[in-house]
Coordinates of C-alpha atoms and ligand atoms in Angstrom, one line a residue:
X1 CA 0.0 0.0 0.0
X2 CA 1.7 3.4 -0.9
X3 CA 1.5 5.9 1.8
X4 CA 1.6 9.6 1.5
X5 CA 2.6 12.1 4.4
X6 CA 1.8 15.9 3.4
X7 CA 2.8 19.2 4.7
X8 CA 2.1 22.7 4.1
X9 CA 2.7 26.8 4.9
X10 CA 0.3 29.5 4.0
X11 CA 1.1 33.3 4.3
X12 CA -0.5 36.6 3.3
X13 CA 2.4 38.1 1.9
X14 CA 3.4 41.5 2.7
X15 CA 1.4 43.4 0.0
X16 CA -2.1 42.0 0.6
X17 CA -4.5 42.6 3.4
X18 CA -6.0 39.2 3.3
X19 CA -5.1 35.5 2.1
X20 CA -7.7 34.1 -0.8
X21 CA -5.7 31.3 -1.3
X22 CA -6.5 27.9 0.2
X23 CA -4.9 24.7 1.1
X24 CA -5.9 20.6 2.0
X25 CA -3.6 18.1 3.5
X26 CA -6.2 15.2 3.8
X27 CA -4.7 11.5 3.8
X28 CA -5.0 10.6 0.1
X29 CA -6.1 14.2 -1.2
X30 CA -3.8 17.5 -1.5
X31 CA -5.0 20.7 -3.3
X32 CA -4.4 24.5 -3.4
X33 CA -6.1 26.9 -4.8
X34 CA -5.8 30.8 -5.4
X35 CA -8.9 32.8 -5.5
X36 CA -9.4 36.1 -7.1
X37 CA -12.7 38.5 -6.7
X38 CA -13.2 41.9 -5.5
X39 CA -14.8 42.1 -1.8
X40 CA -14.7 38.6 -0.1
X41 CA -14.9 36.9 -3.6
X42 CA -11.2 35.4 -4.2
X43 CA -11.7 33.6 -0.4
X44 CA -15.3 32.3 -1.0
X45 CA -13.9 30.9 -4.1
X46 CA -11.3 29.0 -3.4
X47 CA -12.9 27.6 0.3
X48 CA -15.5 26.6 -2.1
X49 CA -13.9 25.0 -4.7
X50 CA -11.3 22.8 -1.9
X51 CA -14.7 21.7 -0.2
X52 CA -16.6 20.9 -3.0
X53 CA -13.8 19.0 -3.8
X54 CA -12.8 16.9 -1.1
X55 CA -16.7 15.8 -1.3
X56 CA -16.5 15.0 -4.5
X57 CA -13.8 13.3 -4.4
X58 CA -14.6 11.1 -1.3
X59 CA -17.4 9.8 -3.3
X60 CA -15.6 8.7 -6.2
X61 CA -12.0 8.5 -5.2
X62 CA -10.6 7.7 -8.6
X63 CA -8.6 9.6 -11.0
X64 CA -11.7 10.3 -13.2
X65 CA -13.6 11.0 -10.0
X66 CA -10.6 13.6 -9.3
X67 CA -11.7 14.8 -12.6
X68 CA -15.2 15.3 -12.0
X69 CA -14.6 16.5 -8.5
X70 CA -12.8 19.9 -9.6
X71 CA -15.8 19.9 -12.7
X72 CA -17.6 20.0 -9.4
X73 CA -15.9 22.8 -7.6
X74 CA -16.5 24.8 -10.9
X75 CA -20.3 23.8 -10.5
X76 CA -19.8 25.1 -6.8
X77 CA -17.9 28.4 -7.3
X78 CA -19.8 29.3 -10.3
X79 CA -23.3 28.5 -8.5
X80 CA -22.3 30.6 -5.5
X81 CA -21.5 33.5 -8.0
X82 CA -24.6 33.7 -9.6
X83 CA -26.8 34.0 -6.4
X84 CA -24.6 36.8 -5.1
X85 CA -24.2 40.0 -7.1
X86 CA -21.1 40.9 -4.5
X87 CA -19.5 37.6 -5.9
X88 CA -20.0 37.8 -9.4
X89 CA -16.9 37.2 -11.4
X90 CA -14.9 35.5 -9.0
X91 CA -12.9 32.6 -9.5
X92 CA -10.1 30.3 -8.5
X93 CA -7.2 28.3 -9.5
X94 CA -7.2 24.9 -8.3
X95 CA -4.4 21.9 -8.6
X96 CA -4.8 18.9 -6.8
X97 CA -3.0 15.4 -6.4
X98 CA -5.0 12.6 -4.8
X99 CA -3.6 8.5 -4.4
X100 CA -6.3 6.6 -6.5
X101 CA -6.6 2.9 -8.0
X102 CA -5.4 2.4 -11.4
X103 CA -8.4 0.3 -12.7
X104 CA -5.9 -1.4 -14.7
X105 CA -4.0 -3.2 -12.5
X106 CA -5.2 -2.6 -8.9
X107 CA -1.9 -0.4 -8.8
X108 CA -1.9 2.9 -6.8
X109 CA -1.6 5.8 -9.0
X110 CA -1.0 9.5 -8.2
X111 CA -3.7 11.7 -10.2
X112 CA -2.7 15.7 -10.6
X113 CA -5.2 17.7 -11.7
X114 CA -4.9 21.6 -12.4
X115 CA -7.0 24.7 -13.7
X116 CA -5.2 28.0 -14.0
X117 CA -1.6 29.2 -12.8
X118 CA -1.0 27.0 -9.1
X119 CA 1.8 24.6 -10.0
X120 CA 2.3 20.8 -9.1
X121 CA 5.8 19.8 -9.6
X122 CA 7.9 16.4 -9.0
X123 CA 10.9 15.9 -7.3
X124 CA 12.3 12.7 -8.0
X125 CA 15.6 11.5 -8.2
X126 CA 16.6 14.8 -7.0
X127 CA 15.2 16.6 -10.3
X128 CA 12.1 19.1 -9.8
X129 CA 9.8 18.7 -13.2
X130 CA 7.2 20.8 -13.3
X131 CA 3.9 18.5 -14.0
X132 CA 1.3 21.1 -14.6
X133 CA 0.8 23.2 -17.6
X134 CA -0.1 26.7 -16.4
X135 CA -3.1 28.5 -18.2
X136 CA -2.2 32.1 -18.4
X137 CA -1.7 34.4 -21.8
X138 CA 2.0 34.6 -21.3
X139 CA 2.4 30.7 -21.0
X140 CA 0.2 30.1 -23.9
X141 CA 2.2 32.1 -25.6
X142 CA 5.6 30.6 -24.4
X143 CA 3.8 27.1 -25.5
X144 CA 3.0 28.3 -29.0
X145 CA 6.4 29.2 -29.4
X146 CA 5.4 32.9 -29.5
X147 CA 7.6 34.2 -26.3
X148 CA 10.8 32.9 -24.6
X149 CA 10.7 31.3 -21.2
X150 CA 12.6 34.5 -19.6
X151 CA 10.1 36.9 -21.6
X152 CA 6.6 34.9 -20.5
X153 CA 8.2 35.3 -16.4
X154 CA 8.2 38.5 -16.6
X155 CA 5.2 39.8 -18.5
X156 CA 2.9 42.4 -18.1
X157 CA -0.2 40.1 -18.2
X158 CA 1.2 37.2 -16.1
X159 CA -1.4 37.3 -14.0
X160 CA -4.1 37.3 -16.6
X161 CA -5.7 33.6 -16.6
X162 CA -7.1 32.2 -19.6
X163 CA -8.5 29.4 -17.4
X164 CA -9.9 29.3 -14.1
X165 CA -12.9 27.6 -11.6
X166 CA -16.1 29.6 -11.4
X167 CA -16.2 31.4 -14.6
X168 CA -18.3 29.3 -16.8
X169 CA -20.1 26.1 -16.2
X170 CA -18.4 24.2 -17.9
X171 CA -14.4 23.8 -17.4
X172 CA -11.4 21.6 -19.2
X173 CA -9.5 20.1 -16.9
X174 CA -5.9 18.9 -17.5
X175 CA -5.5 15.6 -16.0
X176 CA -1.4 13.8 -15.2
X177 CA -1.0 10.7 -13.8
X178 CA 2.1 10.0 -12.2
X179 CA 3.3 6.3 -10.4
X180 CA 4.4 7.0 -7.1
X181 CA 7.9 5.4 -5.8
X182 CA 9.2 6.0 -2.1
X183 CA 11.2 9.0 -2.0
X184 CA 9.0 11.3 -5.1
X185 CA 8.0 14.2 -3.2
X186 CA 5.6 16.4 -4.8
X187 CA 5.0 20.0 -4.2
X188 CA 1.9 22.3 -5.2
X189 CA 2.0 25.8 -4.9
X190 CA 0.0 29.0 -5.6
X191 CA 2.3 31.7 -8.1
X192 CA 3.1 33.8 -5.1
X193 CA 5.8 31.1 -4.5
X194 CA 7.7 30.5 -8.2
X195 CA 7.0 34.6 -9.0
X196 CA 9.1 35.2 -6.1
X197 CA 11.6 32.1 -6.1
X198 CA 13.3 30.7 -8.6
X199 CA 12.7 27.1 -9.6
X200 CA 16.3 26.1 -9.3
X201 CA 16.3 27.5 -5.8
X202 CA 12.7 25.9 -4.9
X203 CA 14.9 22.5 -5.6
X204 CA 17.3 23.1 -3.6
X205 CA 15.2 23.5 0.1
X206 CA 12.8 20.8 -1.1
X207 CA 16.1 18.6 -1.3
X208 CA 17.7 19.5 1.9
X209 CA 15.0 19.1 4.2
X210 CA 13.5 16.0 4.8
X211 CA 10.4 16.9 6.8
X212 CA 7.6 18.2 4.4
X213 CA 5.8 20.6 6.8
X214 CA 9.4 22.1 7.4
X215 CA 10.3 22.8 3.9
X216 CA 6.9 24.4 2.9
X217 CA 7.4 26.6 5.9
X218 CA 11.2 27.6 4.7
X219 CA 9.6 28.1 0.8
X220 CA 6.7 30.0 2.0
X221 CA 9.9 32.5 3.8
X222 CA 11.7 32.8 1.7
X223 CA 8.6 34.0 -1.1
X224 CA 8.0 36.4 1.6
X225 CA 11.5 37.6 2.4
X226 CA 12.0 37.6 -1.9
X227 CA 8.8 40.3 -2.1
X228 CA 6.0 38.9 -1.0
X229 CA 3.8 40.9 -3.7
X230 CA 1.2 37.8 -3.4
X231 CA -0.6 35.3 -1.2
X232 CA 1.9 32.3 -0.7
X233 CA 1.0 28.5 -0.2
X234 CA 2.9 25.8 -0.2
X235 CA 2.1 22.0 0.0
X236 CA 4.9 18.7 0.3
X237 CA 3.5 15.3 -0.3
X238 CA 6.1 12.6 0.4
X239 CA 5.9 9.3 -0.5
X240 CA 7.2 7.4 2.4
X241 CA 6.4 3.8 1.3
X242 CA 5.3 2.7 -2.3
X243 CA 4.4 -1.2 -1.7
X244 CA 8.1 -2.1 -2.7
X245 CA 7.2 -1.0 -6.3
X246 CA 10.6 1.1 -6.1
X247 CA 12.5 -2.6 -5.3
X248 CA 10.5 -5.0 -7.7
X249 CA 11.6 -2.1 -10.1
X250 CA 14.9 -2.1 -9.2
X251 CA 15.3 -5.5 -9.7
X252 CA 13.1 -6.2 -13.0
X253 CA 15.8 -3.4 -14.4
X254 CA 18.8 -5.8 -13.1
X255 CA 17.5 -9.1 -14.4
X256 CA 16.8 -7.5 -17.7
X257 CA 19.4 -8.3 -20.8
X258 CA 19.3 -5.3 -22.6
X259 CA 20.4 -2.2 -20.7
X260 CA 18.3 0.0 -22.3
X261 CA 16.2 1.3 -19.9
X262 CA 17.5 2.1 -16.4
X263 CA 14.1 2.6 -15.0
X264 CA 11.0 0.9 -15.8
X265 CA 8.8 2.3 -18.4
X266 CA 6.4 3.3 -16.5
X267 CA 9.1 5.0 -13.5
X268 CA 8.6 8.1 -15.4
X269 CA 6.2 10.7 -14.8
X270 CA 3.2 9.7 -17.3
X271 CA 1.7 12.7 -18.7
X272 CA -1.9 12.4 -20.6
X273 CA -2.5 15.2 -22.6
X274 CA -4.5 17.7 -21.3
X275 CA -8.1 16.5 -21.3
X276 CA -10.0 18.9 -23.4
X277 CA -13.5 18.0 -23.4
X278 CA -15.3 16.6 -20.4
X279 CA -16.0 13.7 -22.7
X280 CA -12.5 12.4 -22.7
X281 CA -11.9 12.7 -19.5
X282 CA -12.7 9.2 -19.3
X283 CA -10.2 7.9 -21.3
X284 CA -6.2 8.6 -19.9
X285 CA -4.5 6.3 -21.4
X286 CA -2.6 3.8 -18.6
X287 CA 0.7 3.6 -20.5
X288 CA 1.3 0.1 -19.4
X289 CA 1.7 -1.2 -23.4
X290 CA 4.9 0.5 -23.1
X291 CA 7.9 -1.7 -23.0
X292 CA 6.5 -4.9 -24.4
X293 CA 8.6 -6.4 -27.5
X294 CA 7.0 -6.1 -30.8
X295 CA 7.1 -9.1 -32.7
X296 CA 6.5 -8.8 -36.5
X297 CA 3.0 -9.3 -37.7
X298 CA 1.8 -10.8 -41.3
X299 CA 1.9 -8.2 -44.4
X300 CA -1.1 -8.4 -44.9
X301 CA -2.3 -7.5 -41.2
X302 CA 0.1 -4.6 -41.4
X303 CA -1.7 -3.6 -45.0
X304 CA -5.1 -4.1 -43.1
X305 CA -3.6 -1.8 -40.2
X306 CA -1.9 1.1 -42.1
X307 CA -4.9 1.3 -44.3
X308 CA -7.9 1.4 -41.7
X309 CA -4.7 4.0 -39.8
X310 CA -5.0 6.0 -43.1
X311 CA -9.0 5.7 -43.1
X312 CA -9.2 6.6 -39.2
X313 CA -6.4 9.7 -39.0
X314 CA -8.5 11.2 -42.6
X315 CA -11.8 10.8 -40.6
X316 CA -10.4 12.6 -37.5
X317 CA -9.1 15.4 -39.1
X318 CA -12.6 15.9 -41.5
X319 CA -13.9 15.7 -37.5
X320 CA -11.3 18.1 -35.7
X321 CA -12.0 20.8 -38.8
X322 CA -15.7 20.3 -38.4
X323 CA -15.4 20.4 -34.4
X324 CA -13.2 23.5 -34.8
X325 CA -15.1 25.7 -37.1
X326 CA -17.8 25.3 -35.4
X327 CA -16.7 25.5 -31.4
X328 CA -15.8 28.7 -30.0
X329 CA -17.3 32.0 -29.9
X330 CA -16.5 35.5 -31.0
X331 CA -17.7 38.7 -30.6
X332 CA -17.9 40.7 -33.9
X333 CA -20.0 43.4 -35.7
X334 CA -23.4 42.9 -37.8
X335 CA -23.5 46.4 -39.0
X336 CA -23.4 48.8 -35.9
X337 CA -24.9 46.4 -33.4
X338 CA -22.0 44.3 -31.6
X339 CA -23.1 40.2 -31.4
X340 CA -22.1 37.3 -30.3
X341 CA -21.4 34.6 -33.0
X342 CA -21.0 31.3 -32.6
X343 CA -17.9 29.7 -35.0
X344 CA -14.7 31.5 -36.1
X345 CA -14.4 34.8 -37.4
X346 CA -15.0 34.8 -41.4
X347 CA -15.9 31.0 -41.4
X348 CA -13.8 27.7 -41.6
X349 CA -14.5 25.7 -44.9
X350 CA -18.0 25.3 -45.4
X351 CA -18.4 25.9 -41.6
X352 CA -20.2 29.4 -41.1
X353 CA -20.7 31.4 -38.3
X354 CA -24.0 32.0 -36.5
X355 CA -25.2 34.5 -34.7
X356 CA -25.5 33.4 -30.6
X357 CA -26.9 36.1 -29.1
X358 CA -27.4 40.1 -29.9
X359 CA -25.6 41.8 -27.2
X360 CA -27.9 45.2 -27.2
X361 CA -24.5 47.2 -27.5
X362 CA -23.6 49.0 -30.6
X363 CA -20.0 49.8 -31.9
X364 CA -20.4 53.7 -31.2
X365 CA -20.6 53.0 -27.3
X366 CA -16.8 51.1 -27.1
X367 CA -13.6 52.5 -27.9
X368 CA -12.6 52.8 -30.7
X369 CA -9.6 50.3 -30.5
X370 CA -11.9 47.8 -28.7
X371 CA -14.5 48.9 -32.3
X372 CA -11.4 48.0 -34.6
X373 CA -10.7 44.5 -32.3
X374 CA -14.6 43.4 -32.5
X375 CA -14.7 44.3 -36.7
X376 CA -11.7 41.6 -36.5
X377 CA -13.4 39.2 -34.5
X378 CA -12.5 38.6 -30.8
X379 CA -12.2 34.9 -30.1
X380 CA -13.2 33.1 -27.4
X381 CA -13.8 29.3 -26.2
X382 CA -17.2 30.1 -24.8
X383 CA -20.1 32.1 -24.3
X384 CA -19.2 33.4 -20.7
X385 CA -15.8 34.5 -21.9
X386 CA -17.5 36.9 -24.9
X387 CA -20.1 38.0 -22.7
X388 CA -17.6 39.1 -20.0
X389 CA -16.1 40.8 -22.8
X390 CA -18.8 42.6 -24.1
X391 CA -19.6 43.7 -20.9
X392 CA -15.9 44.8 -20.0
X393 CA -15.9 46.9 -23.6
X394 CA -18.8 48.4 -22.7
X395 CA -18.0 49.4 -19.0
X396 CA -14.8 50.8 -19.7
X397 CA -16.3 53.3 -22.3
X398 CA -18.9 54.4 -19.7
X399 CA -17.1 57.4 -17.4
X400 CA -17.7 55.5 -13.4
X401 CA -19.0 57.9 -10.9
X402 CA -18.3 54.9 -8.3
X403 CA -15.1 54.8 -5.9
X404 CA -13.5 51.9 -6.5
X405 CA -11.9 49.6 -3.5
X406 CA -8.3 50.4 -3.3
X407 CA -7.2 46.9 -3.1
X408 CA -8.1 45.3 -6.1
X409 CA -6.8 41.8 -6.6
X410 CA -4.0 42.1 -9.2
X411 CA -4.9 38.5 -10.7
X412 CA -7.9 38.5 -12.9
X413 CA -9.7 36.1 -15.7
X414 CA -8.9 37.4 -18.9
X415 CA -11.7 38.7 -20.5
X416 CA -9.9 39.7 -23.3
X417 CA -7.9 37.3 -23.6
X418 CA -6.2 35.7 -26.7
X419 CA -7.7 32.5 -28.5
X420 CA -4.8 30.6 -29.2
Ligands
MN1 MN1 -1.8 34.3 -6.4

């Protein structure tokens, strides 16, 4: 049985008047989450999101029920939102690991599941790998290819998220799996740590000190005594014993002729790729074909295979191009009047756009760069996000007689931000 001991710091900072983010050490269930909202918003959302989580999850402890648990939280956080006009548009990060059984092979399996920037990394063999992906315009950017890794730290809209719990009803979540052996130690951690501490120093504390509740305490100091622009929180999940996996490993790797591989397939993180649609959430592929010698198989068989390959990638991409030019939203310009279309700007193939919704705003009431950006087409993956736009557009054209709060959070959901 593989058994996990956690640890974990939280801190204000020393910018902020109050802590929105949010932690849980629980026996087989770790999360942190970062919540953002004007008023009391960015704390109701991430309490929310970790409680409607942990229920969710007891229910279906698996690493699709870890799935549907944070599809969940979204449920929660956007639910609360709607009843309470002092909570609209808040939201919350939320990355979580939890120990599940891989229906495979009855083998326990770490899940790691993330929305928006809080990080989950791995430290294993005394390498930190960063498992999580982080949704934010500058990392999307850095993915595409579009901005260097030193350029996407430090820009101006690293804060903006371009995913995040409570926006919309609906929510992708990216899903990791990883197999746990004694001595991985995982870390999750809100961006008021890695903004303020490098990575390569991050390694080095989670290295030296053995006791995890210790070493989030020394990371959360050390964010603070770098800056402490942000809320800080920190959680360690050891893996103290792993069922002798690491030793049947060990020795399958000895007794094995060819030296290729000095760990077991499978020893290595395994990554899924992002999950995209709640549909596919089902399906994260196990990675236990790996390894097994392939023997040759009949030509003809291999005929049969490559051409029903052929027939099967041809039909997916006729499928991805329909599924693309027709998902998404934008907000463009019928006329004067500013609407909400559903499908990409100027069509895709035969695929047209539609109108969604009139928004009741015209072009003459936004700015005139904002005009220029919705005659283009402003892109967005769903009808929340364009709305939110719309309503942004129109807001910041409209002179505010209101005093606003002088603390507002300085992490927000992109409402403009980029399709990508
Ligand atoms: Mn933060």
């Amino acid at each position: 049985m593989t058994v996990l001991r956690g640890g974990a710091a939280t801190d204000v900072g020393r910018v902020r008047s109050n802590n929105q983010d949010q932690l849980l050490v629980a026996e087989r269930l770790f999360a942190v989450a970062d919540g953002m909202g004007g008023h009391a918003g960015g704390e109701v959302a991430s309490l929310a999101a970790v409680e409607a989580l942990q229920t969710a999850f007891a229910a279906s402890p698996s690493a699709d029920g870890l799935a549907e648990a944070v599809r969940n939280a979204n449920q929660a956080v956007w639910g609360r939102a709607q009843q309470d006009p002092e909570l609209r548009g808040m939201g919350t990060t939320l990355t979580a690991v939890a120990l599940v059984m891989d229906e495979g092979d009855d083998d326990d399996l770490l899940a790691v599941v993330n929305v928006g920037d809080s990080r989950a990394y791995l430290l294993r063999d005394g390498e930190l790998e960063q498992l999580t992906e982080d949704h934010s315009v500058p990392e999307e950017l850095r993915r595409a290819g579009r901005l260097s890794d030193a350029e996407a730290a430090s820009h101006p809209q690293r804060n903006v998220l371009t995913r995040a719990l409570g926006i919309d009803p609906q929510v992708d979540v990216d899903c990791f799996q990883v197999t746990p052996y004694r001595g991985d130690r995982l870390m999750l951690a809100s961006d008021g740590l890695y903004n303020e501490v490098d990575e390569s120093d991050i390694a080095v504390v989670l290295r030296r000190i053995a006791d995890p509740e210790k070493a989030a305490e020394e990371l959360v100091k050390m964010a603070r005594e770098h800056g402490g622009n942000d809320n800080i929180t920190v959680v360690v999940v050891d893996v103290v014993d792993d069922d002798s996996r690491s030793a049947r490993a060990s020795a399958a790797v000895a007794n094995e002729p060819p030296p290729a591989a000095r760990r077991p397939p499978d020893a290595a993180p395994r990554r899924s790729a992002p999950v995209q649609t709640p549909a596919s959430a089902g399906a994260l592929p196990t990675g236990r074909a790996a390894g097994h010698p392939r023997r040759g198989r009949g030509v003809t068989l291999r005929a049969v295979l490559f051409v029903g390959v052929v027939i099967a990638v041809l039909g997916a991409g006729v499928g991805a191009t329909a599924w693309y030019g027709r998902a998404g939203y934008f907000v463009g310009a019928r006329g004067d009047e500013v609407v909400i279309f559903k499908g990409r700007p100027g069509g895709l193939l035969w695929f047209k756009p539609t109108v969604a919704e009139p928004t009741g705003a015209f072009l003459s009431e936004v700015l005139p760069g904002r005009a220029e950006d919705i005659r283009a087409g402003k892109e967005y993956g769903s009808i929340g996000a364009a709305r939110l736009y719309v309503s942004n557009v129109t807001e910041e054209a409209t002179p505010t007689t209101t005093t606003s709060l002088p603390s507002s959070p300085s992490t927000t959901v992109a409402p403009p931000a980029p399709v990508l």
